[in-house]
């Protein structure tokens, strides 16, 4: 009982903190100080996604991996330096996170337009939204005013980012620790309607979960993901094989047919408490879009620093 009460208190504290932070952020934060900021970011994101469709998912993932490790403070962008190890080499990120050069390009343009004004954390939040829109998904008003952190944590990145091997209960717990509900978790998982996963992250499901994995999908995956550990680890396959580069609700439709690529994906339709919401999203894309945009705004408020805290980095890869 004590542990349940402790978890409930912790969750309530996170929710109150998120509400307080949300009040400090605003959608018009740069209207006076950098009026072209949103246009600059949108243009750069559209160009990057037009050049490589996969980049949309990569930029969305950067924002998620930033927010889940000590809040949305741009820490995921920091390079290692003497005496400092960042988050890029954490197990969930190594040989996996992409899009850093796109962020560098956006930051350079913003520095030319309005020096040391737009934070790297805000760039990630806006680029995530613009990436979703560029691939046909919903739009939302991004709350702005985040400040950049000056440090990062390899250990927290290894511990706080939900692993692709998690069962439903552990997924719910991982999101709850960040002040996000089970509904938020199921909606945010829909981000897997775009993007790729590495063989090393779905090999276990491919060869050990045959009863819950569509046989035809399994057959198509095996040539690029051999059973031997270390063989083809970095080979990628689409998280949504139906419409890999369109932001839609096919991710959920795939789950109803046992076509979830990751173990954690299929947990959303596996006879558990997430089944009803997953079925609803599979038949109601507008409902999914509504919940996804709400969850993205909520996630974008996790642990942010505002006001005079933190800094606005000149170079997103290192503290000033």
PDB file of C-alpha atoms in Angstrom:
ATOM      1  CA  UNK A   1       0.000   0.000   0.000  1.00  0.00           C
ATOM      2  CA  UNK A   2       2.788   2.404   0.902  1.00  0.00           C
ATOM      3  CA  UNK A   3       4.468   1.954  -2.470  1.00  0.00           C
ATOM      4  CA  UNK A   4       1.183   2.630  -4.290  1.00  0.00           C
ATOM      5  CA  UNK A   5       0.640   5.781  -2.257  1.00  0.00           C
ATOM      6  CA  UNK A   6       4.204   6.866  -2.975  1.00  0.00           C
ATOM      7  CA  UNK A   7       3.741   6.338  -6.717  1.00  0.00           C
ATOM      8  CA  UNK A   8       0.434   8.229  -6.663  1.00  0.00           C
ATOM      9  CA  UNK A   9       1.995  11.158  -4.801  1.00  0.00           C
ATOM     10  CA  UNK A  10       4.934  11.223  -7.203  1.00  0.00           C
ATOM     11  CA  UNK A  11       2.619  11.189 -10.225  1.00  0.00           C
ATOM     12  CA  UNK A  12       0.456  13.996  -8.793  1.00  0.00           C
ATOM     13  CA  UNK A  13       3.556  16.075  -8.106  1.00  0.00           C
ATOM     14  CA  UNK A  14       4.683  15.641 -11.705  1.00  0.00           C
ATOM     15  CA  UNK A  15       1.254  16.642 -12.998  1.00  0.00           C
ATOM     16  CA  UNK A  16       1.187  19.798 -10.867  1.00  0.00           C
ATOM     17  CA  UNK A  17       4.738  20.630 -11.953  1.00  0.00           C
ATOM     18  CA  UNK A  18       3.803  20.153 -15.610  1.00  0.00           C
ATOM     19  CA  UNK A  19       0.801  22.454 -15.185  1.00  0.00           C
ATOM     20  CA  UNK A  20       2.965  25.125 -13.568  1.00  0.00           C
ATOM     21  CA  UNK A  21       5.554  24.894 -16.333  1.00  0.00           C
ATOM     22  CA  UNK A  22       2.872  25.021 -19.011  1.00  0.00           C
ATOM     23  CA  UNK A  23       1.762  28.334 -17.574  1.00  0.00           C
ATOM     24  CA  UNK A  24       5.304  29.680 -18.074  1.00  0.00           C
ATOM     25  CA  UNK A  25       5.521  28.506 -21.693  1.00  0.00           C
ATOM     26  CA  UNK A  26       3.558  30.277 -24.415  1.00  0.00           C
ATOM     27  CA  UNK A  27       2.809  29.759 -28.085  1.00  0.00           C
ATOM     28  CA  UNK A  28       3.779  33.354 -28.922  1.00  0.00           C
ATOM     29  CA  UNK A  29       7.069  33.377 -27.002  1.00  0.00           C
ATOM     30  CA  UNK A  30       9.178  34.449 -30.021  1.00  0.00           C
ATOM     31  CA  UNK A  31       6.677  36.760 -31.685  1.00  0.00           C
ATOM     32  CA  UNK A  32       8.648  39.853 -30.699  1.00  0.00           C
ATOM     33  CA  UNK A  33      12.201  38.549 -30.273  1.00  0.00           C
ATOM     34  CA  UNK A  34      12.419  36.269 -33.321  1.00  0.00           C
ATOM     35  CA  UNK A  35       9.252  36.568 -35.426  1.00  0.00           C
ATOM     36  CA  UNK A  36      10.571  34.365 -38.253  1.00  0.00           C
ATOM     37  CA  UNK A  37      11.668  31.513 -35.978  1.00  0.00           C
ATOM     38  CA  UNK A  38       8.783  29.140 -36.687  1.00  0.00           C
ATOM     39  CA  UNK A  39       8.940  29.756 -40.434  1.00  0.00           C
ATOM     40  CA  UNK A  40      12.689  29.075 -40.451  1.00  0.00           C
ATOM     41  CA  UNK A  41      12.246  25.783 -38.596  1.00  0.00           C
ATOM     42  CA  UNK A  42       9.318  24.655 -40.728  1.00  0.00           C
ATOM     43  CA  UNK A  43      11.132  25.404 -43.976  1.00  0.00           C
ATOM     44  CA  UNK A  44      14.236  23.512 -42.892  1.00  0.00           C
ATOM     45  CA  UNK A  45      12.234  20.507 -41.684  1.00  0.00           C
ATOM     46  CA  UNK A  46      10.225  20.306 -44.897  1.00  0.00           C
ATOM     47  CA  UNK A  47      13.427  20.447 -46.936  1.00  0.00           C
ATOM     48  CA  UNK A  48      15.029  17.704 -44.836  1.00  0.00           C
ATOM     49  CA  UNK A  49      11.969  15.437 -45.006  1.00  0.00           C
ATOM     50  CA  UNK A  50      11.623  16.058 -48.737  1.00  0.00           C
ATOM     51  CA  UNK A  51      15.236  14.973 -49.175  1.00  0.00           C
ATOM     52  CA  UNK A  52      14.818  11.895 -46.947  1.00  0.00           C
ATOM     53  CA  UNK A  53      11.354  10.861 -45.738  1.00  0.00           C
ATOM     54  CA  UNK A  54      12.800   8.935 -42.814  1.00  0.00           C
ATOM     55  CA  UNK A  55      14.142  12.169 -41.323  1.00  0.00           C
ATOM     56  CA  UNK A  56      10.651  13.066 -40.104  1.00  0.00           C
ATOM     57  CA  UNK A  57      10.618  10.122 -37.734  1.00  0.00           C
ATOM     58  CA  UNK A  58      14.199  10.828 -36.679  1.00  0.00           C
ATOM     59  CA  UNK A  59      13.374  14.403 -35.622  1.00  0.00           C
ATOM     60  CA  UNK A  60      10.242  13.289 -33.780  1.00  0.00           C
ATOM     61  CA  UNK A  61      12.299  10.694 -31.917  1.00  0.00           C
ATOM     62  CA  UNK A  62      14.927  13.270 -30.924  1.00  0.00           C
ATOM     63  CA  UNK A  63      12.271  15.279 -29.091  1.00  0.00           C
ATOM     64  CA  UNK A  64      10.941  12.176 -27.327  1.00  0.00           C
ATOM     65  CA  UNK A  65      14.415  11.039 -26.262  1.00  0.00           C
ATOM     66  CA  UNK A  66      15.198  14.560 -25.068  1.00  0.00           C
ATOM     67  CA  UNK A  67      12.093  14.959 -22.923  1.00  0.00           C
ATOM     68  CA  UNK A  68      12.269  11.523 -21.281  1.00  0.00           C
ATOM     69  CA  UNK A  69      15.759  12.146 -19.883  1.00  0.00           C
ATOM     70  CA  UNK A  70      15.687  14.915 -17.275  1.00  0.00           C
ATOM     71  CA  UNK A  71      13.117  16.935 -19.186  1.00  0.00           C
ATOM     72  CA  UNK A  72      12.923  18.783 -22.509  1.00  0.00           C
ATOM     73  CA  UNK A  73      16.185  20.710 -22.225  1.00  0.00           C
ATOM     74  CA  UNK A  74      18.089  19.812 -25.390  1.00  0.00           C
ATOM     75  CA  UNK A  75      20.499  17.592 -23.439  1.00  0.00           C
ATOM     76  CA  UNK A  76      20.249  14.837 -26.055  1.00  0.00           C
ATOM     77  CA  UNK A  77      22.083  17.120 -28.502  1.00  0.00           C
ATOM     78  CA  UNK A  78      25.215  17.580 -26.377  1.00  0.00           C
ATOM     79  CA  UNK A  79      28.388  15.923 -27.673  1.00  0.00           C
ATOM     80  CA  UNK A  80      30.835  14.175 -25.378  1.00  0.00           C
ATOM     81  CA  UNK A  81      33.633  16.426 -24.161  1.00  0.00           C
ATOM     82  CA  UNK A  82      36.680  16.013 -21.910  1.00  0.00           C
ATOM     83  CA  UNK A  83      35.365  15.044 -18.489  1.00  0.00           C
ATOM     84  CA  UNK A  84      31.780  14.859 -19.786  1.00  0.00           C
ATOM     85  CA  UNK A  85      29.819  12.005 -21.352  1.00  0.00           C
ATOM     86  CA  UNK A  86      26.550  12.907 -23.021  1.00  0.00           C
ATOM     87  CA  UNK A  87      23.510  10.825 -23.918  1.00  0.00           C
ATOM     88  CA  UNK A  88      24.313  10.024 -27.551  1.00  0.00           C
ATOM     89  CA  UNK A  89      26.185   6.823 -26.682  1.00  0.00           C
ATOM     90  CA  UNK A  90      23.514   5.494 -24.311  1.00  0.00           C
ATOM     91  CA  UNK A  91      22.237   2.072 -25.347  1.00  0.00           C
ATOM     92  CA  UNK A  92      18.879   3.334 -26.683  1.00  0.00           C
ATOM     93  CA  UNK A  93      20.636   6.083 -28.688  1.00  0.00           C
ATOM     94  CA  UNK A  94      23.909   4.614 -29.943  1.00  0.00           C
ATOM     95  CA  UNK A  95      23.952   3.977 -33.711  1.00  0.00           C
ATOM     96  CA  UNK A  96      20.297   4.936 -33.647  1.00  0.00           C
ATOM     97  CA  UNK A  97      19.547   8.629 -33.069  1.00  0.00           C
ATOM     98  CA  UNK A  98      19.698  10.739 -36.222  1.00  0.00           C
ATOM     99  CA  UNK A  99      18.959  14.274 -37.356  1.00  0.00           C
ATOM    100  CA  UNK A 100      21.677  16.158 -35.501  1.00  0.00           C
ATOM    101  CA  UNK A 101      22.919  17.810 -38.697  1.00  0.00           C
ATOM    102  CA  UNK A 102      19.406  19.058 -39.481  1.00  0.00           C
ATOM    103  CA  UNK A 103      19.221  20.631 -36.019  1.00  0.00           C
ATOM    104  CA  UNK A 104      22.656  22.185 -36.575  1.00  0.00           C
ATOM    105  CA  UNK A 105      21.422  23.738 -39.827  1.00  0.00           C
ATOM    106  CA  UNK A 106      18.275  25.100 -38.197  1.00  0.00           C
ATOM    107  CA  UNK A 107      20.269  26.544 -35.310  1.00  0.00           C
ATOM    108  CA  UNK A 108      22.713  28.263 -37.684  1.00  0.00           C
ATOM    109  CA  UNK A 109      19.847  29.900 -39.563  1.00  0.00           C
ATOM    110  CA  UNK A 110      18.222  31.038 -36.331  1.00  0.00           C
ATOM    111  CA  UNK A 111      21.502  32.463 -35.029  1.00  0.00           C
ATOM    112  CA  UNK A 112      21.785  34.506 -38.228  1.00  0.00           C
ATOM    113  CA  UNK A 113      18.207  35.758 -37.833  1.00  0.00           C
ATOM    114  CA  UNK A 114      18.219  36.454 -34.092  1.00  0.00           C
ATOM    115  CA  UNK A 115      21.358  35.669 -32.159  1.00  0.00           C
ATOM    116  CA  UNK A 116      21.118  33.522 -29.008  1.00  0.00           C
ATOM    117  CA  UNK A 117      17.359  33.775 -28.798  1.00  0.00           C
ATOM    118  CA  UNK A 118      15.769  30.444 -29.775  1.00  0.00           C
ATOM    119  CA  UNK A 119      16.748  27.502 -27.595  1.00  0.00           C
ATOM    120  CA  UNK A 120      17.784  24.110 -28.932  1.00  0.00           C
ATOM    121  CA  UNK A 121      15.088  22.511 -26.785  1.00  0.00           C
ATOM    122  CA  UNK A 122      12.443  24.617 -28.537  1.00  0.00           C
ATOM    123  CA  UNK A 123      13.921  23.720 -31.928  1.00  0.00           C
ATOM    124  CA  UNK A 124      13.378  20.036 -31.114  1.00  0.00           C
ATOM    125  CA  UNK A 125       9.779  20.642 -30.000  1.00  0.00           C
ATOM    126  CA  UNK A 126       8.853  22.599 -33.130  1.00  0.00           C
ATOM    127  CA  UNK A 127      10.767  20.298 -35.492  1.00  0.00           C
ATOM    128  CA  UNK A 128       8.896  17.300 -34.072  1.00  0.00           C
ATOM    129  CA  UNK A 129       5.544  18.954 -34.819  1.00  0.00           C
ATOM    130  CA  UNK A 130       6.620  20.070 -38.290  1.00  0.00           C
ATOM    131  CA  UNK A 131       7.921  16.579 -39.094  1.00  0.00           C
ATOM    132  CA  UNK A 132       4.580  15.011 -38.223  1.00  0.00           C
ATOM    133  CA  UNK A 133       2.748  17.565 -40.359  1.00  0.00           C
ATOM    134  CA  UNK A 134       5.161  17.074 -43.290  1.00  0.00           C
ATOM    135  CA  UNK A 135       4.268  13.368 -43.312  1.00  0.00           C
ATOM    136  CA  UNK A 136       0.511  13.946 -43.247  1.00  0.00           C
ATOM    137  CA  UNK A 137      -0.145  13.982 -39.519  1.00  0.00           C
ATOM    138  CA  UNK A 138      -1.909  16.464 -37.228  1.00  0.00           C
ATOM    139  CA  UNK A 139      -0.667  19.889 -36.254  1.00  0.00           C
ATOM    140  CA  UNK A 140      -0.771  21.527 -32.838  1.00  0.00           C
ATOM    141  CA  UNK A 141       0.312  24.745 -31.164  1.00  0.00           C
ATOM    142  CA  UNK A 142       3.759  24.237 -29.661  1.00  0.00           C
ATOM    143  CA  UNK A 143       4.283  25.985 -26.349  1.00  0.00           C
ATOM    144  CA  UNK A 144       7.654  27.735 -26.325  1.00  0.00           C
ATOM    145  CA  UNK A 145      10.128  29.291 -23.925  1.00  0.00           C
ATOM    146  CA  UNK A 146      12.201  26.281 -22.886  1.00  0.00           C
ATOM    147  CA  UNK A 147      15.783  26.976 -21.878  1.00  0.00           C
ATOM    148  CA  UNK A 148      18.682  24.658 -22.682  1.00  0.00           C
ATOM    149  CA  UNK A 149      20.375  22.523 -20.067  1.00  0.00           C
ATOM    150  CA  UNK A 150      24.139  22.626 -19.595  1.00  0.00           C
ATOM    151  CA  UNK A 151      24.663  18.951 -18.834  1.00  0.00           C
ATOM    152  CA  UNK A 152      23.405  15.491 -19.799  1.00  0.00           C
ATOM    153  CA  UNK A 153      23.243  12.048 -18.203  1.00  0.00           C
ATOM    154  CA  UNK A 154      24.318   8.817 -19.848  1.00  0.00           C
ATOM    155  CA  UNK A 155      22.987   6.797 -16.904  1.00  0.00           C
ATOM    156  CA  UNK A 156      19.573   8.443 -16.985  1.00  0.00           C
ATOM    157  CA  UNK A 157      19.325   7.889 -20.744  1.00  0.00           C
ATOM    158  CA  UNK A 158      20.056   4.200 -20.196  1.00  0.00           C
ATOM    159  CA  UNK A 159      17.519   3.943 -17.384  1.00  0.00           C
ATOM    160  CA  UNK A 160      14.652   6.281 -18.292  1.00  0.00           C
ATOM    161  CA  UNK A 161      14.011   5.620 -21.988  1.00  0.00           C
ATOM    162  CA  UNK A 162      11.427   2.820 -22.354  1.00  0.00           C
ATOM    163  CA  UNK A 163      13.038  -0.311 -23.769  1.00  0.00           C
ATOM    164  CA  UNK A 164      11.484  -2.140 -26.763  1.00  0.00           C
ATOM    165  CA  UNK A 165      11.317  -5.280 -24.620  1.00  0.00           C
ATOM    166  CA  UNK A 166       8.972  -3.840 -21.974  1.00  0.00           C
ATOM    167  CA  UNK A 167       5.637  -5.448 -21.173  1.00  0.00           C
ATOM    168  CA  UNK A 168       2.481  -3.331 -20.966  1.00  0.00           C
ATOM    169  CA  UNK A 169       2.636  -2.818 -17.199  1.00  0.00           C
ATOM    170  CA  UNK A 170       6.207  -1.583 -17.331  1.00  0.00           C
ATOM    171  CA  UNK A 171       5.395   0.726 -20.248  1.00  0.00           C
ATOM    172  CA  UNK A 172       2.597   2.285 -18.226  1.00  0.00           C
ATOM    173  CA  UNK A 173       4.947   2.721 -15.258  1.00  0.00           C
ATOM    174  CA  UNK A 174       7.706   4.277 -17.380  1.00  0.00           C
ATOM    175  CA  UNK A 175       5.335   6.894 -18.763  1.00  0.00           C
ATOM    176  CA  UNK A 176       3.659   7.465 -15.391  1.00  0.00           C
ATOM    177  CA  UNK A 177       7.043   8.408 -13.934  1.00  0.00           C
ATOM    178  CA  UNK A 178       7.085  11.276 -16.430  1.00  0.00           C
ATOM    179  CA  UNK A 179       3.582  12.415 -15.553  1.00  0.00           C
ATOM    180  CA  UNK A 180       2.009  10.769 -18.612  1.00  0.00           C
ATOM    181  CA  UNK A 181      -1.063   8.549 -18.437  1.00  0.00           C
ATOM    182  CA  UNK A 182      -1.677   5.150 -20.036  1.00  0.00           C
ATOM    183  CA  UNK A 183      -3.821   6.965 -22.606  1.00  0.00           C
ATOM    184  CA  UNK A 184      -0.881   9.269 -23.382  1.00  0.00           C
ATOM    185  CA  UNK A 185       1.431   6.272 -23.704  1.00  0.00           C
ATOM    186  CA  UNK A 186      -0.798   4.476 -26.201  1.00  0.00           C
ATOM    187  CA  UNK A 187      -1.273   7.667 -28.235  1.00  0.00           C
ATOM    188  CA  UNK A 188       2.442   8.570 -28.246  1.00  0.00           C
ATOM    189  CA  UNK A 189       3.302   5.023 -29.310  1.00  0.00           C
ATOM    190  CA  UNK A 190       1.473   5.892 -32.513  1.00  0.00           C
ATOM    191  CA  UNK A 191       4.594   7.828 -33.466  1.00  0.00           C
ATOM    192  CA  UNK A 192       5.780   4.397 -34.600  1.00  0.00           C
ATOM    193  CA  UNK A 193       3.536   4.778 -37.615  1.00  0.00           C
ATOM    194  CA  UNK A 194       6.697   6.281 -39.150  1.00  0.00           C
ATOM    195  CA  UNK A 195      10.334   5.346 -38.782  1.00  0.00           C
ATOM    196  CA  UNK A 196      12.529   2.277 -38.569  1.00  0.00           C
ATOM    197  CA  UNK A 197      13.794  -0.106 -35.900  1.00  0.00           C
ATOM    198  CA  UNK A 198      17.102  -1.950 -35.772  1.00  0.00           C
ATOM    199  CA  UNK A 199      17.252  -5.745 -35.931  1.00  0.00           C
ATOM    200  CA  UNK A 200      18.869  -5.899 -32.484  1.00  0.00           C
ATOM    201  CA  UNK A 201      15.668  -4.412 -31.031  1.00  0.00           C
ATOM    202  CA  UNK A 202      13.223  -6.884 -32.577  1.00  0.00           C
ATOM    203  CA  UNK A 203      15.291 -10.062 -32.999  1.00  0.00           C
ATOM    204  CA  UNK A 204      13.942 -11.507 -29.762  1.00  0.00           C
ATOM    205  CA  UNK A 205      10.355 -10.989 -30.859  1.00  0.00           C
ATOM    206  CA  UNK A 206      11.056 -12.280 -34.364  1.00  0.00           C
ATOM    207  CA  UNK A 207      12.450 -15.627 -33.224  1.00  0.00           C
ATOM    208  CA  UNK A 208      10.790 -16.160 -29.833  1.00  0.00           C
ATOM    209  CA  UNK A 209       7.243 -14.769 -30.155  1.00  0.00           C
ATOM    210  CA  UNK A 210       5.972 -16.711 -33.148  1.00  0.00           C
ATOM    211  CA  UNK A 211       2.424 -17.074 -31.841  1.00  0.00           C
ATOM    212  CA  UNK A 212       1.890 -13.305 -31.621  1.00  0.00           C
ATOM    213  CA  UNK A 213       3.764 -12.311 -34.797  1.00  0.00           C
ATOM    214  CA  UNK A 214       2.191 -12.515 -38.249  1.00  0.00           C
ATOM    215  CA  UNK A 215       3.915 -15.337 -40.163  1.00  0.00           C
ATOM    216  CA  UNK A 216       4.209 -13.441 -43.445  1.00  0.00           C
ATOM    217  CA  UNK A 217       5.762 -10.434 -41.706  1.00  0.00           C
ATOM    218  CA  UNK A 218       8.199 -12.726 -39.887  1.00  0.00           C
ATOM    219  CA  UNK A 219       9.259 -14.333 -43.158  1.00  0.00           C
ATOM    220  CA  UNK A 220       9.924 -10.947 -44.735  1.00  0.00           C
ATOM    221  CA  UNK A 221      12.000  -9.784 -41.758  1.00  0.00           C
ATOM    222  CA  UNK A 222      14.320 -12.773 -41.330  1.00  0.00           C
ATOM    223  CA  UNK A 223      16.596 -12.190 -44.351  1.00  0.00           C
ATOM    224  CA  UNK A 224      17.628  -8.787 -42.919  1.00  0.00           C
ATOM    225  CA  UNK A 225      17.625  -9.915 -39.303  1.00  0.00           C
ATOM    226  CA  UNK A 226      19.377 -13.277 -38.835  1.00  0.00           C
ATOM    227  CA  UNK A 227      18.954 -15.127 -35.563  1.00  0.00           C
ATOM    228  CA  UNK A 228      22.654 -14.987 -34.651  1.00  0.00           C
ATOM    229  CA  UNK A 229      23.483 -12.224 -32.184  1.00  0.00           C
ATOM    230  CA  UNK A 230      25.708  -9.607 -33.787  1.00  0.00           C
ATOM    231  CA  UNK A 231      24.670 -10.515 -37.311  1.00  0.00           C
ATOM    232  CA  UNK A 232      22.813  -7.646 -38.964  1.00  0.00           C
ATOM    233  CA  UNK A 233      22.210  -5.866 -35.660  1.00  0.00           C
ATOM    234  CA  UNK A 234      22.000  -2.450 -37.317  1.00  0.00           C
ATOM    235  CA  UNK A 235      19.859  -3.505 -40.275  1.00  0.00           C
ATOM    236  CA  UNK A 236      16.565  -1.628 -40.114  1.00  0.00           C
ATOM    237  CA  UNK A 237      12.963  -2.472 -40.923  1.00  0.00           C
ATOM    238  CA  UNK A 238       9.911  -0.173 -40.896  1.00  0.00           C
ATOM    239  CA  UNK A 239       7.868   0.020 -37.718  1.00  0.00           C
ATOM    240  CA  UNK A 240       4.785   0.341 -39.931  1.00  0.00           C
ATOM    241  CA  UNK A 241       5.300  -1.791 -43.060  1.00  0.00           C
ATOM    242  CA  UNK A 242       1.963  -0.674 -44.527  1.00  0.00           C
ATOM    243  CA  UNK A 243       2.576   3.091 -44.848  1.00  0.00           C
ATOM    244  CA  UNK A 244       6.124   3.629 -43.628  1.00  0.00           C
ATOM    245  CA  UNK A 245       6.382   7.321 -44.485  1.00  0.00           C
ATOM    246  CA  UNK A 246       2.824   8.484 -43.852  1.00  0.00           C
ATOM    247  CA  UNK A 247       1.683   9.589 -40.416  1.00  0.00           C
ATOM    248  CA  UNK A 248      -1.638   7.769 -40.074  1.00  0.00           C
ATOM    249  CA  UNK A 249      -3.311   5.120 -37.913  1.00  0.00           C
ATOM    250  CA  UNK A 250      -1.992   2.045 -39.751  1.00  0.00           C
ATOM    251  CA  UNK A 251       0.319   1.364 -36.808  1.00  0.00           C
ATOM    252  CA  UNK A 252      -2.742   0.394 -34.779  1.00  0.00           C
ATOM    253  CA  UNK A 253      -4.336  -1.509 -37.652  1.00  0.00           C
ATOM    254  CA  UNK A 254      -1.140  -3.525 -37.895  1.00  0.00           C
ATOM    255  CA  UNK A 255      -1.299  -4.387 -34.194  1.00  0.00           C
ATOM    256  CA  UNK A 256      -4.765  -5.901 -34.664  1.00  0.00           C
ATOM    257  CA  UNK A 257      -3.142  -8.282 -37.177  1.00  0.00           C
ATOM    258  CA  UNK A 258      -0.156  -9.144 -34.947  1.00  0.00           C
ATOM    259  CA  UNK A 259       2.136  -7.017 -37.086  1.00  0.00           C
ATOM    260  CA  UNK A 260       3.761  -4.993 -34.314  1.00  0.00           C
ATOM    261  CA  UNK A 261       7.502  -4.990 -35.016  1.00  0.00           C
ATOM    262  CA  UNK A 262       8.683  -4.489 -31.432  1.00  0.00           C
ATOM    263  CA  UNK A 263       7.615  -6.504 -28.406  1.00  0.00           C
ATOM    264  CA  UNK A 264       6.530  -3.248 -26.757  1.00  0.00           C
ATOM    265  CA  UNK A 265       4.399  -2.382 -29.801  1.00  0.00           C
ATOM    266  CA  UNK A 266       2.396  -5.614 -29.745  1.00  0.00           C
ATOM    267  CA  UNK A 267       1.828  -5.196 -26.014  1.00  0.00           C
ATOM    268  CA  UNK A 268      -0.756  -2.549 -26.940  1.00  0.00           C
ATOM    269  CA  UNK A 269      -2.930  -5.304 -28.405  1.00  0.00           C
ATOM    270  CA  UNK A 270      -2.234  -8.477 -26.523  1.00  0.00           C
ATOM    271  CA  UNK A 271      -5.299  -9.181 -24.413  1.00  0.00           C
ATOM    272  CA  UNK A 272      -4.536  -6.412 -21.915  1.00  0.00           C
ATOM    273  CA  UNK A 273      -5.895  -3.061 -20.764  1.00  0.00           C
ATOM    274  CA  UNK A 274      -4.633  -1.228 -23.879  1.00  0.00           C
ATOM    275  CA  UNK A 275      -6.673  -3.314 -26.331  1.00  0.00           C
ATOM    276  CA  UNK A 276      -9.788  -1.141 -26.369  1.00  0.00           C
ATOM    277  CA  UNK A 277      -7.928   2.108 -27.035  1.00  0.00           C
ATOM    278  CA  UNK A 278      -5.793   0.451 -29.712  1.00  0.00           C
ATOM    279  CA  UNK A 279      -8.919  -0.878 -31.461  1.00  0.00           C
ATOM    280  CA  UNK A 280     -10.505   2.558 -31.253  1.00  0.00           C
ATOM    281  CA  UNK A 281      -7.508   4.246 -32.888  1.00  0.00           C
ATOM    282  CA  UNK A 282      -7.420   1.594 -35.614  1.00  0.00           C
ATOM    283  CA  UNK A 283     -10.903   2.628 -36.736  1.00  0.00           C
ATOM    284  CA  UNK A 284     -10.801   6.330 -35.828  1.00  0.00           C
ATOM    285  CA  UNK A 285      -7.777   8.227 -37.123  1.00  0.00           C
ATOM    286  CA  UNK A 286      -9.229  11.585 -36.069  1.00  0.00           C
ATOM    287  CA  UNK A 287      -9.537  10.320 -32.501  1.00  0.00           C
ATOM    288  CA  UNK A 288      -5.922   9.148 -32.567  1.00  0.00           C
ATOM    289  CA  UNK A 289      -4.776  12.504 -33.949  1.00  0.00           C
ATOM    290  CA  UNK A 290      -6.634  14.385 -31.189  1.00  0.00           C
ATOM    291  CA  UNK A 291      -5.074  12.302 -28.425  1.00  0.00           C
ATOM    292  CA  UNK A 292      -1.630  12.355 -30.036  1.00  0.00           C
ATOM    293  CA  UNK A 293      -1.498  16.145 -30.265  1.00  0.00           C
ATOM    294  CA  UNK A 294      -2.654  16.487 -26.649  1.00  0.00           C
ATOM    295  CA  UNK A 295      -0.041  13.983 -25.472  1.00  0.00           C
ATOM    296  CA  UNK A 296       2.707  15.746 -27.438  1.00  0.00           C
ATOM    297  CA  UNK A 297       1.922  19.064 -25.764  1.00  0.00           C
ATOM    298  CA  UNK A 298       1.932  17.325 -22.398  1.00  0.00           C
ATOM    299  CA  UNK A 299       5.225  15.556 -23.096  1.00  0.00           C
ATOM    300  CA  UNK A 300       6.744  18.832 -24.292  1.00  0.00           C
ATOM    301  CA  UNK A 301       6.268  20.262 -20.800  1.00  0.00           C
ATOM    302  CA  UNK A 302       8.208  17.581 -18.928  1.00  0.00           C
ATOM    303  CA  UNK A 303      10.847  19.069 -16.644  1.00  0.00           C
ATOM    304  CA  UNK A 304      11.433  22.196 -18.677  1.00  0.00           C
ATOM    305  CA  UNK A 305      13.575  25.087 -17.453  1.00  0.00           C
ATOM    306  CA  UNK A 306      12.202  28.560 -18.154  1.00  0.00           C
ATOM    307  CA  UNK A 307      12.891  32.188 -17.323  1.00  0.00           C
ATOM    308  CA  UNK A 308      16.484  32.850 -16.276  1.00  0.00           C
ATOM    309  CA  UNK A 309      17.353  29.206 -15.683  1.00  0.00           C
ATOM    310  CA  UNK A 310      19.617  27.250 -18.000  1.00  0.00           C
ATOM    311  CA  UNK A 311      20.826  29.041 -21.120  1.00  0.00           C
ATOM    312  CA  UNK A 312      20.191  29.482 -24.835  1.00  0.00           C
ATOM    313  CA  UNK A 313      23.020  27.600 -26.502  1.00  0.00           C
ATOM    314  CA  UNK A 314      24.769  29.177 -29.476  1.00  0.00           C
ATOM    315  CA  UNK A 315      25.812  25.700 -30.622  1.00  0.00           C
ATOM    316  CA  UNK A 316      23.365  22.910 -29.779  1.00  0.00           C
ATOM    317  CA  UNK A 317      26.202  20.415 -29.445  1.00  0.00           C
ATOM    318  CA  UNK A 318      27.912  22.125 -26.513  1.00  0.00           C
ATOM    319  CA  UNK A 319      27.132  24.389 -23.587  1.00  0.00           C
ATOM    320  CA  UNK A 320      28.109  28.046 -23.927  1.00  0.00           C
TER     321      UNK A 320
END
